[in-house]
mmCIF file of C-alpha atoms in Angstrom:
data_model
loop_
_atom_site.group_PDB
_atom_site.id
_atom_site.type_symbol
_atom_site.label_atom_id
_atom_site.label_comp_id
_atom_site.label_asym_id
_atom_site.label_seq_id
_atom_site.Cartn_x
_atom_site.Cartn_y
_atom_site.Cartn_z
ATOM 1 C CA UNK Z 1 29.948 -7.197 13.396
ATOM 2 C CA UNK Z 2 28.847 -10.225 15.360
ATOM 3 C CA UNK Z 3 28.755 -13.601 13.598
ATOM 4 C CA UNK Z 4 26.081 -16.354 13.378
ATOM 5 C CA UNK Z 5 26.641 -19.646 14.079
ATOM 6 C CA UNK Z 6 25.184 -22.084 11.885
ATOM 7 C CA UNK Z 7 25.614 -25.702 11.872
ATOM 8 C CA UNK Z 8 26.722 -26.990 8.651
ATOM 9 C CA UNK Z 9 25.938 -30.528 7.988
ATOM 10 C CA UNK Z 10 28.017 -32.454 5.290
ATOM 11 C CA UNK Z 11 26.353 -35.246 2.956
ATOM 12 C CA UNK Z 12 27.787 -38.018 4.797
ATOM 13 C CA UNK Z 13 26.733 -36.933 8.201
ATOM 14 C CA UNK Z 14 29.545 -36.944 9.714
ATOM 15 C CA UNK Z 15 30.923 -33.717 10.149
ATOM 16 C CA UNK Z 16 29.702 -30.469 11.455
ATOM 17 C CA UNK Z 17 31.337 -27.237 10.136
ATOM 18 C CA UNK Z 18 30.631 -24.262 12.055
ATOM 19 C CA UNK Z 19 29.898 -21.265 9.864
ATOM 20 C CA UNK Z 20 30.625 -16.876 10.822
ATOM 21 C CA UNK Z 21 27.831 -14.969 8.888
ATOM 22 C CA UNK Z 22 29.754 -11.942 8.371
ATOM 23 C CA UNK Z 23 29.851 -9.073 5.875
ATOM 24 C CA UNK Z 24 27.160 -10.627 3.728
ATOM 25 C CA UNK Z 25 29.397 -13.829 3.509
ATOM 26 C CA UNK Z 26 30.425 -17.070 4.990
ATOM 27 C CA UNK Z 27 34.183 -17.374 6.565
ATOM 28 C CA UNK Z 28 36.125 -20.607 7.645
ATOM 29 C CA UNK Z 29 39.570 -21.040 8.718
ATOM 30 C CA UNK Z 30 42.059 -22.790 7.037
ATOM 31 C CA UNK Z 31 41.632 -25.638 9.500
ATOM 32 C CA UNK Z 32 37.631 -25.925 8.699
ATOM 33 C CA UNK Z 33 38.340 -26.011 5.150
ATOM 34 C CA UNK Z 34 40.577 -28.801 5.369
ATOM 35 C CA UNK Z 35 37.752 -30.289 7.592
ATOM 36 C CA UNK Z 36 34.827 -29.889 5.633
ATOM 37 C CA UNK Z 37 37.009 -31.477 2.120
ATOM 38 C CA UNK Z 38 39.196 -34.041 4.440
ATOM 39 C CA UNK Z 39 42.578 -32.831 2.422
ATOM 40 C CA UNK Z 40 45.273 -31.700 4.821
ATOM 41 C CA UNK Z 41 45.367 -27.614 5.897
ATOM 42 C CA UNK Z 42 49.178 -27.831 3.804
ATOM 43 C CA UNK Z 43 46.871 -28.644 0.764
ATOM 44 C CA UNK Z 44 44.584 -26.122 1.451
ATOM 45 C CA UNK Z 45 47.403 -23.847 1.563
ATOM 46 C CA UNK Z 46 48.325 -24.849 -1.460
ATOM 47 C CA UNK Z 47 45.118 -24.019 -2.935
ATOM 48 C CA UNK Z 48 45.062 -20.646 -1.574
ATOM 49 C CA UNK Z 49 48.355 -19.933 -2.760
ATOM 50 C CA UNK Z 50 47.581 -21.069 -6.490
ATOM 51 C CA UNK Z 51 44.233 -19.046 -6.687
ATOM 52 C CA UNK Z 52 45.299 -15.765 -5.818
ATOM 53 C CA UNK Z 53 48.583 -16.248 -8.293
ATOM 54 C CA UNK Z 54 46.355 -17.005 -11.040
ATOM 55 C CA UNK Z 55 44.109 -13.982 -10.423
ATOM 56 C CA UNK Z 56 40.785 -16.234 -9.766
ATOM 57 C CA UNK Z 57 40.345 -14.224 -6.680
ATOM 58 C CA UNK Z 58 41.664 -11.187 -4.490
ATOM 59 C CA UNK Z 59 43.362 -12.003 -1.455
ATOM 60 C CA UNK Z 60 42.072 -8.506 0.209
ATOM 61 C CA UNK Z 61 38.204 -9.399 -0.557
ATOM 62 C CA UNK Z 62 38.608 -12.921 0.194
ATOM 63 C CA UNK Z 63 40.866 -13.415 3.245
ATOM 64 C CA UNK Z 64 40.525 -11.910 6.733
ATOM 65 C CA UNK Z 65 41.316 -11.942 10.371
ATOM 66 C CA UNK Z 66 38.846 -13.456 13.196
ATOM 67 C CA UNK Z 67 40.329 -13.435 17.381
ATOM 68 C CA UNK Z 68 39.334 -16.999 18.058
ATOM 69 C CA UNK Z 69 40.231 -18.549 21.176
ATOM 70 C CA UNK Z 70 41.985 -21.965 20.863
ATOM 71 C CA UNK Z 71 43.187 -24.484 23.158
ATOM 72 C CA UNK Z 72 47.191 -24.727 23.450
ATOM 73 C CA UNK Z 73 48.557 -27.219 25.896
ATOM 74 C CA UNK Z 74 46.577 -26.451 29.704
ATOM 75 C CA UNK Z 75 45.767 -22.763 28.691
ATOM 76 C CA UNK Z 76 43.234 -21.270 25.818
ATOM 77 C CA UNK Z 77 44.879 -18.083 24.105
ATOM 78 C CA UNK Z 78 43.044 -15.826 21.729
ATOM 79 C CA UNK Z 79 44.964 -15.542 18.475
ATOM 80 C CA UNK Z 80 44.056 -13.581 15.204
ATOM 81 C CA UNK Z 81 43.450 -16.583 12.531
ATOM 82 C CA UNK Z 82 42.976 -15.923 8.540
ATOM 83 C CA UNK Z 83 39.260 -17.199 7.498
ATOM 84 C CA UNK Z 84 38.087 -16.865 3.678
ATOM 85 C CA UNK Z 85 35.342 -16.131 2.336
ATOM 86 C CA UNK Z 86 32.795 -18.516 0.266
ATOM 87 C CA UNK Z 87 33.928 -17.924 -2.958
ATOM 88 C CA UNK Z 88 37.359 -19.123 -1.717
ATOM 89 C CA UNK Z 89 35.456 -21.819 -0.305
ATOM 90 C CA UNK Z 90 33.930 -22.922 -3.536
ATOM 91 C CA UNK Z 91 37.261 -22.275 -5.798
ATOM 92 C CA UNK Z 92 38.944 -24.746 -3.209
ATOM 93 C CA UNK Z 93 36.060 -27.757 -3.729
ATOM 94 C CA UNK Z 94 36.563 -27.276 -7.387
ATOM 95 C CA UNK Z 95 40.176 -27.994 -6.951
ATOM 96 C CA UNK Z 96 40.452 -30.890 -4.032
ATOM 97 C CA UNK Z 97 41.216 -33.930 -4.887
ATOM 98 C CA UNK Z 98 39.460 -35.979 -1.950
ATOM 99 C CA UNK Z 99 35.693 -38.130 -1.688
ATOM 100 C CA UNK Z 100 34.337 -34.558 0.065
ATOM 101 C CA UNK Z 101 35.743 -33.001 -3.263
ATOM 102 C CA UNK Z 102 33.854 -35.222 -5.484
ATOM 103 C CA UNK Z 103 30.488 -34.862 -3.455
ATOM 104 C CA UNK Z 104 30.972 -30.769 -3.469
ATOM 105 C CA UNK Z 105 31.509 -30.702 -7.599
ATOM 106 C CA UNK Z 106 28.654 -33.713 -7.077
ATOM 107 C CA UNK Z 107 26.027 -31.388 -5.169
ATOM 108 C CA UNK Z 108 27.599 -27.984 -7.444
ATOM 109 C CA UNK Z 109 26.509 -29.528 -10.767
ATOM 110 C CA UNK Z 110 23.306 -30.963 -9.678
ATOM 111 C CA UNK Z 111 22.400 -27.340 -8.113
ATOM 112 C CA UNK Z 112 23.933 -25.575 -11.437
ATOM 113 C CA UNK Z 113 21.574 -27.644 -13.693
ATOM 114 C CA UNK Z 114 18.388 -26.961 -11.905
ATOM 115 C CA UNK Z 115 18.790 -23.022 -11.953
ATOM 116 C CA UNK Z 116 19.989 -23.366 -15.629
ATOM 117 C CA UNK Z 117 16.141 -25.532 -16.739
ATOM 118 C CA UNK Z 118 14.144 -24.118 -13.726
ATOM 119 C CA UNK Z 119 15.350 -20.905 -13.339
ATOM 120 C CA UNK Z 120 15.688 -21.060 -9.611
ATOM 121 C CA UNK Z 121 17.598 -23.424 -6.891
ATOM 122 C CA UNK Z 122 15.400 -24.002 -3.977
ATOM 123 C CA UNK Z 123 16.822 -25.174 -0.550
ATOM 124 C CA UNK Z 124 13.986 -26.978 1.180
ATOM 125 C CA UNK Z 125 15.898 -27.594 4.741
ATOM 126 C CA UNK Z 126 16.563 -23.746 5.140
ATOM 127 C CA UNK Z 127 12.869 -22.777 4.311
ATOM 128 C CA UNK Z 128 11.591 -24.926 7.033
ATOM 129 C CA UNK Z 129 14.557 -23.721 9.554
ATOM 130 C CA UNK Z 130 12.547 -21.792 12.023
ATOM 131 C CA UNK Z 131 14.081 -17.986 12.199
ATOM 132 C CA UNK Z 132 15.383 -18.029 8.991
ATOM 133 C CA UNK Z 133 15.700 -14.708 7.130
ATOM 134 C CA UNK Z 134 15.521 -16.230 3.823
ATOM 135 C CA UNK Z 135 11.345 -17.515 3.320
ATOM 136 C CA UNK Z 136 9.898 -14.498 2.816
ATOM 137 C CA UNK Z 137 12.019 -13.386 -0.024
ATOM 138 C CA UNK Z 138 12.053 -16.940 -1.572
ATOM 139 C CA UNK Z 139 8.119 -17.939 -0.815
ATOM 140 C CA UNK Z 140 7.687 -13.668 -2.808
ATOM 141 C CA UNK Z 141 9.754 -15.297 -5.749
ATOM 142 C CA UNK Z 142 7.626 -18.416 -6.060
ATOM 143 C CA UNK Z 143 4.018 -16.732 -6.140
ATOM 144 C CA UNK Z 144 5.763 -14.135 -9.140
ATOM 145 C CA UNK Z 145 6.615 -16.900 -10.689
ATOM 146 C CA UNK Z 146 3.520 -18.920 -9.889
ATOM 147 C CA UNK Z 147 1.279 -15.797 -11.112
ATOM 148 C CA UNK Z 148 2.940 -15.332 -14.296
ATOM 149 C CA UNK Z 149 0.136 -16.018 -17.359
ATOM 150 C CA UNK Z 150 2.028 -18.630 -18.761
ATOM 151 C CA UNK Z 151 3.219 -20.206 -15.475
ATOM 152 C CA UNK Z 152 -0.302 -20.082 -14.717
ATOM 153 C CA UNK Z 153 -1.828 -21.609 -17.547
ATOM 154 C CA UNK Z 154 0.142 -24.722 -17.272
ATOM 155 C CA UNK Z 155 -0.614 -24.851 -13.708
ATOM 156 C CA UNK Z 156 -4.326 -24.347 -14.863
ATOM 157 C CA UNK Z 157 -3.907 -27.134 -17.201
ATOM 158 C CA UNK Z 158 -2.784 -29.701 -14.806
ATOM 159 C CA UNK Z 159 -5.830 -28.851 -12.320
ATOM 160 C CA UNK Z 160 -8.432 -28.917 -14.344
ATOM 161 C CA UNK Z 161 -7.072 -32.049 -16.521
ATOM 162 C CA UNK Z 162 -9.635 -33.731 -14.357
ATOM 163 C CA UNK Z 163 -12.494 -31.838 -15.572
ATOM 164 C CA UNK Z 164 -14.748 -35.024 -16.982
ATOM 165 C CA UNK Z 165 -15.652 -32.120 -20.264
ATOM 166 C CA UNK Z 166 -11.753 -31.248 -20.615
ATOM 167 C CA UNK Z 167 -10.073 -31.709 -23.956
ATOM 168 C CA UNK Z 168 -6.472 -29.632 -24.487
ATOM 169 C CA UNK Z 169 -7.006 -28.831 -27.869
ATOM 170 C CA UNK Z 170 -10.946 -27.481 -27.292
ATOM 171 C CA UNK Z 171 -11.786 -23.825 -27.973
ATOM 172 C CA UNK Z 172 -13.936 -24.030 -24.903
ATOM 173 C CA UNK Z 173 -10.582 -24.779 -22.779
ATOM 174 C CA UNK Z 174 -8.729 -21.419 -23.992
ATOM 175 C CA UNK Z 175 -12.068 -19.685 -23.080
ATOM 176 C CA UNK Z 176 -12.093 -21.152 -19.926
ATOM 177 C CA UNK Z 177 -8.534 -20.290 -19.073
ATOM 178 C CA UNK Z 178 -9.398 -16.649 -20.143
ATOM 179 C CA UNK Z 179 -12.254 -16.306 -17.740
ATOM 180 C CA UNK Z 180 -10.001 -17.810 -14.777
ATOM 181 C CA UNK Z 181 -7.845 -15.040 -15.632
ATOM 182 C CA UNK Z 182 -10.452 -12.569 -16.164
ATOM 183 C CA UNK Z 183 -11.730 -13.598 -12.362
ATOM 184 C CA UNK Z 184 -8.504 -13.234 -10.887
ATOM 185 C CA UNK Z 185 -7.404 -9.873 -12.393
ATOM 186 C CA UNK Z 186 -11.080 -8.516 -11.631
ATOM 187 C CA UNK Z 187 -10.815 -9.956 -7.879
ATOM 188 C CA UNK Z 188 -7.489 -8.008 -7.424
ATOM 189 C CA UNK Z 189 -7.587 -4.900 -9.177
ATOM 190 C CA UNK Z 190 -11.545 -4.734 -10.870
ATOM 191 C CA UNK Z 191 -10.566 -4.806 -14.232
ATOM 192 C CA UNK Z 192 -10.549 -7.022 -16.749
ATOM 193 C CA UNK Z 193 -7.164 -8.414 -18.876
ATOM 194 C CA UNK Z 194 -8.104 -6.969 -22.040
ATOM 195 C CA UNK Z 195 -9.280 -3.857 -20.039
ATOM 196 C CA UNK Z 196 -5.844 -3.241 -18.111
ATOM 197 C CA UNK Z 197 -4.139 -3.663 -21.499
ATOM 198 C CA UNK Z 198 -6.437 -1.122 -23.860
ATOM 199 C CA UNK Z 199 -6.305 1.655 -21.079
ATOM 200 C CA UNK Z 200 -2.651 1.278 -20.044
ATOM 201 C CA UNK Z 201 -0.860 0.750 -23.169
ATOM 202 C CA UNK Z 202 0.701 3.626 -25.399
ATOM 203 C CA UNK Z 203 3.319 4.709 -27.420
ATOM 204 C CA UNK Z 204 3.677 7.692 -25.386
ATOM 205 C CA UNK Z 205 4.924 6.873 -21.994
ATOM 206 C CA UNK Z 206 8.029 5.310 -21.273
ATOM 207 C CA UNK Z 207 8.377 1.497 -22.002
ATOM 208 C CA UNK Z 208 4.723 1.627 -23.741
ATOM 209 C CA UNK Z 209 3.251 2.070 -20.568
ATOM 210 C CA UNK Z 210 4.248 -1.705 -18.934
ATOM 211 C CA UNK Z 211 5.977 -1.803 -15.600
ATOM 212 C CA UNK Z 212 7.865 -5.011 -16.032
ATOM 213 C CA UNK Z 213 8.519 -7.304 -19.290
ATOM 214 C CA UNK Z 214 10.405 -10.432 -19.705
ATOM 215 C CA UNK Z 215 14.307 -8.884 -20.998
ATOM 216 C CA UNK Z 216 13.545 -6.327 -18.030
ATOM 217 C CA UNK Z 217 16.206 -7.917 -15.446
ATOM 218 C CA UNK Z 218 18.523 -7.923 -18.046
ATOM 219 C CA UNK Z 219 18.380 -4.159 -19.160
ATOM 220 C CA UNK Z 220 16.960 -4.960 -22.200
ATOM 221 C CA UNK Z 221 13.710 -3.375 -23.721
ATOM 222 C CA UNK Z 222 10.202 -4.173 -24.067
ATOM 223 C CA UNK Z 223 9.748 -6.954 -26.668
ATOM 224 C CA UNK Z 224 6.572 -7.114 -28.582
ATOM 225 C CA UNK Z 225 5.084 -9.765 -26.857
ATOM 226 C CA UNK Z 226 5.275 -8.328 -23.763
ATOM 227 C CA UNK Z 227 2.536 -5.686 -24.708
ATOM 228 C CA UNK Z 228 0.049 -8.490 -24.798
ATOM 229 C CA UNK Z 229 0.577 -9.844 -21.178
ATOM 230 C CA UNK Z 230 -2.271 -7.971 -18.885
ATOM 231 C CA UNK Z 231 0.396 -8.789 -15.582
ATOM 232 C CA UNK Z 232 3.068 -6.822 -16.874
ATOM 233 C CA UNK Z 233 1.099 -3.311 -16.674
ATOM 234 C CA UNK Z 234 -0.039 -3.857 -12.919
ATOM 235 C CA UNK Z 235 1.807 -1.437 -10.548
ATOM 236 C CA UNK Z 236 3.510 -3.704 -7.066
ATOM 237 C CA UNK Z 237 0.259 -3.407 -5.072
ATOM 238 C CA UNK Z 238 -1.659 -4.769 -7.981
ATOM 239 C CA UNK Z 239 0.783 -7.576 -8.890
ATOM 240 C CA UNK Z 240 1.033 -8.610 -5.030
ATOM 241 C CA UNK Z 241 -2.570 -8.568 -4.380
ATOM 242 C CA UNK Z 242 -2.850 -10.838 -7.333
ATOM 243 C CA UNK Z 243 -0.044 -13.147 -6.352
ATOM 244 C CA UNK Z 244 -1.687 -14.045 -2.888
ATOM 245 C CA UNK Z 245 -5.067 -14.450 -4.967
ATOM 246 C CA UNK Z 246 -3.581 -16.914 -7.409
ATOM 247 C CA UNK Z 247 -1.549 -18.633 -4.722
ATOM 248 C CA UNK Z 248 -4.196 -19.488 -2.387
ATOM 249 C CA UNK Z 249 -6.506 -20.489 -5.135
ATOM 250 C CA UNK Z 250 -3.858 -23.211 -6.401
ATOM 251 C CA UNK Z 251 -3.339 -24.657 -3.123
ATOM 252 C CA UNK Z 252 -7.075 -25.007 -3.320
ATOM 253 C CA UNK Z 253 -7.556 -25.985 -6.455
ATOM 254 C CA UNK Z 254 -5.039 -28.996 -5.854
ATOM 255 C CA UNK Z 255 -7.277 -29.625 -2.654
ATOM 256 C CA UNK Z 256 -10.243 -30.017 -4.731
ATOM 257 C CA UNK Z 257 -8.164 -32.133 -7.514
ATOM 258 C CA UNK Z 258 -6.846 -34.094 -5.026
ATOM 259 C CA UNK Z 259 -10.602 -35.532 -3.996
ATOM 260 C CA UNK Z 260 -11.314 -36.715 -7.657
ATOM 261 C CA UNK Z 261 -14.608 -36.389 -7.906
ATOM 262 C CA UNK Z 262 -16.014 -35.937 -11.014
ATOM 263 C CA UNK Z 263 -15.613 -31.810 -11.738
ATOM 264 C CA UNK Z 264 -16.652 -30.136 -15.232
ATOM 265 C CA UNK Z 265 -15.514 -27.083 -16.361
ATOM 266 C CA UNK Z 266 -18.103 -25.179 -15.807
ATOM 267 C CA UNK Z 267 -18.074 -26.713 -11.340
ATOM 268 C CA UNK Z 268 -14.648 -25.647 -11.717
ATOM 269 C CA UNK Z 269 -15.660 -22.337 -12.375
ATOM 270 C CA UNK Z 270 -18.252 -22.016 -9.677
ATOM 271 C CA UNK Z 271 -15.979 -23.236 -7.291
ATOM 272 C CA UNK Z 272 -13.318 -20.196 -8.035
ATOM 273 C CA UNK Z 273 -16.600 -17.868 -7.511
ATOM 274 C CA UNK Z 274 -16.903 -19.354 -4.312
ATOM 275 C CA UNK Z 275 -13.393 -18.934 -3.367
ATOM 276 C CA UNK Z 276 -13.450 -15.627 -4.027
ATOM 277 C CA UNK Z 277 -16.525 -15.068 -2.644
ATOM 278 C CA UNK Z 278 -15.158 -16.531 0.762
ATOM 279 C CA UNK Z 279 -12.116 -14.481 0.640
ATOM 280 C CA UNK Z 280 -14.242 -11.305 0.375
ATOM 281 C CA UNK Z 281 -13.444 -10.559 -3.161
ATOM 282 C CA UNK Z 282 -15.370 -8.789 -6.467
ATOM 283 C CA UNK Z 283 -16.806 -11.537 -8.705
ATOM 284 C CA UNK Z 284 -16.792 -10.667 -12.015
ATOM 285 C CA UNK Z 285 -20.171 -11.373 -13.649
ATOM 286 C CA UNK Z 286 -20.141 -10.773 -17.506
ATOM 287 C CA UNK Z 287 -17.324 -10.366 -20.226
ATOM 288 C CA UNK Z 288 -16.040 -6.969 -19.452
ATOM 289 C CA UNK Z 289 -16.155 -3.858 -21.814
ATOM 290 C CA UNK Z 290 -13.136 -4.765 -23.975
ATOM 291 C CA UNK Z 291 -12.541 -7.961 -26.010
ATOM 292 C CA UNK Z 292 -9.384 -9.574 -25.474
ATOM 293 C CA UNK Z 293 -8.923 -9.424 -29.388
ATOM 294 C CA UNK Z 294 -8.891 -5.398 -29.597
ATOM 295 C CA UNK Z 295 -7.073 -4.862 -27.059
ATOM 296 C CA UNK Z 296 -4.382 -7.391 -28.170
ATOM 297 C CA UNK Z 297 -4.485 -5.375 -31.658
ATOM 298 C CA UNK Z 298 -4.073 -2.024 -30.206
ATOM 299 C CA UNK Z 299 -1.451 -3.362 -27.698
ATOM 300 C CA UNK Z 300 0.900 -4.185 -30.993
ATOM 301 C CA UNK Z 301 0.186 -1.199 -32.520
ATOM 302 C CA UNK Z 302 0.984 1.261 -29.844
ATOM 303 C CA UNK Z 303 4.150 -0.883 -29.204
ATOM 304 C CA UNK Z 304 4.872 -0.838 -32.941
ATOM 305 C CA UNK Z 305 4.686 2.900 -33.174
ATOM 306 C CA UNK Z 306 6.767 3.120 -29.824
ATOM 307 C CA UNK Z 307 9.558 1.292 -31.321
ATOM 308 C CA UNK Z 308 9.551 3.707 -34.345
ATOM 309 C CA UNK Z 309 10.180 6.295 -32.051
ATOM 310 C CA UNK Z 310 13.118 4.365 -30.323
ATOM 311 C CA UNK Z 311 14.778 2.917 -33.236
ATOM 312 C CA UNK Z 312 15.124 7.430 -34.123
ATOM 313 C CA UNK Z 313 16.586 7.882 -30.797
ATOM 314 C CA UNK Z 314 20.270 7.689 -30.164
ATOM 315 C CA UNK Z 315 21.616 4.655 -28.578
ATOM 316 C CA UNK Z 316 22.804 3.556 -24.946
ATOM 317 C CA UNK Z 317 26.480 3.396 -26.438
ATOM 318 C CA UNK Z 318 25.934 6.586 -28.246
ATOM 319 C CA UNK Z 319 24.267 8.683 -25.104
ATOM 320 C CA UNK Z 320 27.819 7.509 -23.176
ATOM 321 C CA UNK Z 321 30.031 8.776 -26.097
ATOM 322 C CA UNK Z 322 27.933 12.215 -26.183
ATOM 323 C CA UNK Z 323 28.198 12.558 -22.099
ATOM 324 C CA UNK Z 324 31.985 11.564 -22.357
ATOM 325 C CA UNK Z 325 32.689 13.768 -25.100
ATOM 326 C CA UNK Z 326 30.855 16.877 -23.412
ATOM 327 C CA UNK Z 327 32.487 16.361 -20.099
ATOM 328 C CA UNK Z 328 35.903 15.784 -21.919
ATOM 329 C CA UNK Z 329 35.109 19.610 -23.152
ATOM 330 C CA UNK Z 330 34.431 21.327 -20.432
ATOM 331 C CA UNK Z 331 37.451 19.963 -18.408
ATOM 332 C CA UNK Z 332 39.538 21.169 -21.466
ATOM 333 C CA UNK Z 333 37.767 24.752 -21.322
ATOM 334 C CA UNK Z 334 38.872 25.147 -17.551
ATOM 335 C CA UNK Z 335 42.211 24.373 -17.883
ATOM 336 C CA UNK Z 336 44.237 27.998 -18.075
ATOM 337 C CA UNK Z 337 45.937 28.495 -21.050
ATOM 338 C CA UNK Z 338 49.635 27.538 -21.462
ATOM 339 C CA UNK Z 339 51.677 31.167 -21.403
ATOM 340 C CA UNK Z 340 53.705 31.713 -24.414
ATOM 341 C CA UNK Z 341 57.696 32.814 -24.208
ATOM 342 C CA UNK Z 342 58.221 36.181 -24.023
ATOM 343 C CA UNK Z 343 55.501 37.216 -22.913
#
């Protein structure tokens, strides 16, 4: 496989660390690691060395052979030199003791506690690098995230905090959320919230009917507040037409914020009409055929009589004992009997 070069900038500026792109993976020589920590390569060696005795990593995942041509005296020769891989990389900036060192654990920690409160580290130089092969998957991951109800209702919140009639704790402000939401999910699929939710949900199909829930990345099951959640019943095409709705209504939404003029609720509203109206969408006119109430109430108890049914069904754990215990049987049955003496 071909590598790509990539130029690696460190957070001083100073040095460039050229990069192979190769099996999924990012290699540097012993020489480049010593480089991009300033330690000597005998230290690095002595990193190496340490890791793979203690078992951190394995030498044959981590470690490999590149031909690289290097300069020796008036000639260049072509020589096979060991490069490791970036977890190598990383166990070795956790272990330097140099200024580099510090500024790796430095940037590590800093990047560690942002995906541990936000969920997500986001590399702003590599999204604007033109070519790169990773904006598409990460600008998908922001409008999910972005069109998730609750994501979206603080996001709502902060918009329409300029509304001269807005007051947090109002009844009128839940309504008003609920017919933004109502819009949207009307403008991208022609239902309703409450309407996706009554028809969809039931005890009888597999995971009450939703298509994604909250412990779903995890293996885990439905939970019953996931039944309530109109987003999480909406098949891919559904869920992405709805993401590129909600996404290019917030960038215009902030537009509009952004002017200050005084906005009430209710211009806020006719403004999203005319959004969608511009963008060639259905505008949803009345309340729709299901209150948001009842469908809420059968959503729990469809889920509730669901999780009857699953709390009578044998385990994960238990399913794997069965299978192993079966297939432990038949490869017993095969096996000839052992002949007897004498006979």
């Amino acid at each position: 496989m071909s590598g790509e070069m990539i130029l690696y900038n460190t957070e001083d500026g100073t040095t460039v660390v050229q990069l192979k792109a190769r099996d999924g993976s990012v290699w540097l020589s012993q020489a480049q690691i010593a480089e991009l920590f300033e330690v000597t390569p005998q230290a690095v060696t002595q990193h190496v060395k340490a890791i793979y005795e203690d078992g951190e990593l394995i030498e044959t995942a981590t470690c490999k052979e590149f031909l690289q041509v290097r300069t020796e005296g008036n000639r260049e020769v072509s020589r096979q030199i060991a490069h490791y891989s970036l977890p190598m990389i990383l166990a070795i900036g956790f272990r330097v003791r140099s200024v580099r060192g510090m500024q790796f654990r430095r940037w590590a920690a800093t990047s560690l506690s942002e995906y541990l409160v936000k969920g997500f580290v986001m590399d702003d130089a590599r999204l604007k690098e033109p070519g790169t092969d990773y904006f598409e998957e990460l600008l998908a991951r922001i409008r999910d995230i972005r069109s998730s109800e609750r994501m979206f209702y603080q996001k709502v919140l902060d918009i329409y905090g300029t509304s001269v009639d807005y007051d947090r704790n109002a009844e009128t402000t839940q309504l008003f959320f609920q017919t933004v939401q109502n819009k949207m999910h009307w403008a991208a699929h022609g239902h309703t919230a409450a309407e996706v939710i009554s028809a969809r949900v039931s005890a009888t199909k597999d995971h009450v009917g939703l298509t994604s829930w909250a412990n779903q990345s995890k293996g885990g099951p439905p939970r019953k507040t996931d039944v309530t959640i109109a987003k999480n019943y909406l098949s891919e095409d559904e869920i992405q037409a709805l993401n590129r709705i909600v996404t290019a209504y917030l960038e215009f939404a902030e537009l509009q914020a952004m002017n200050r003029k005084p906005m009430t609720m209710h211009d806020w509203i006719a403004k999203l009409d005319n959004f969608l109206a511009l963008s060639d969408r259905d505008i949803l006119s009345h309340a729709g055929k299901v209150k948001a109430d009842a469908a809420k109430a059968k959503a729990q108890i469809e889920y509730d009589k669901w999780h009857a049914e699953q709390l009578n069904k044998p385990s994960m754990v238990e399913r794997h004992f069965v299978e192993a215990t079966t297939k432990a049987k038949k490869i017993g049955a095969s096996r000839p009997s052992p002949k007897h003496k004498g006979t």
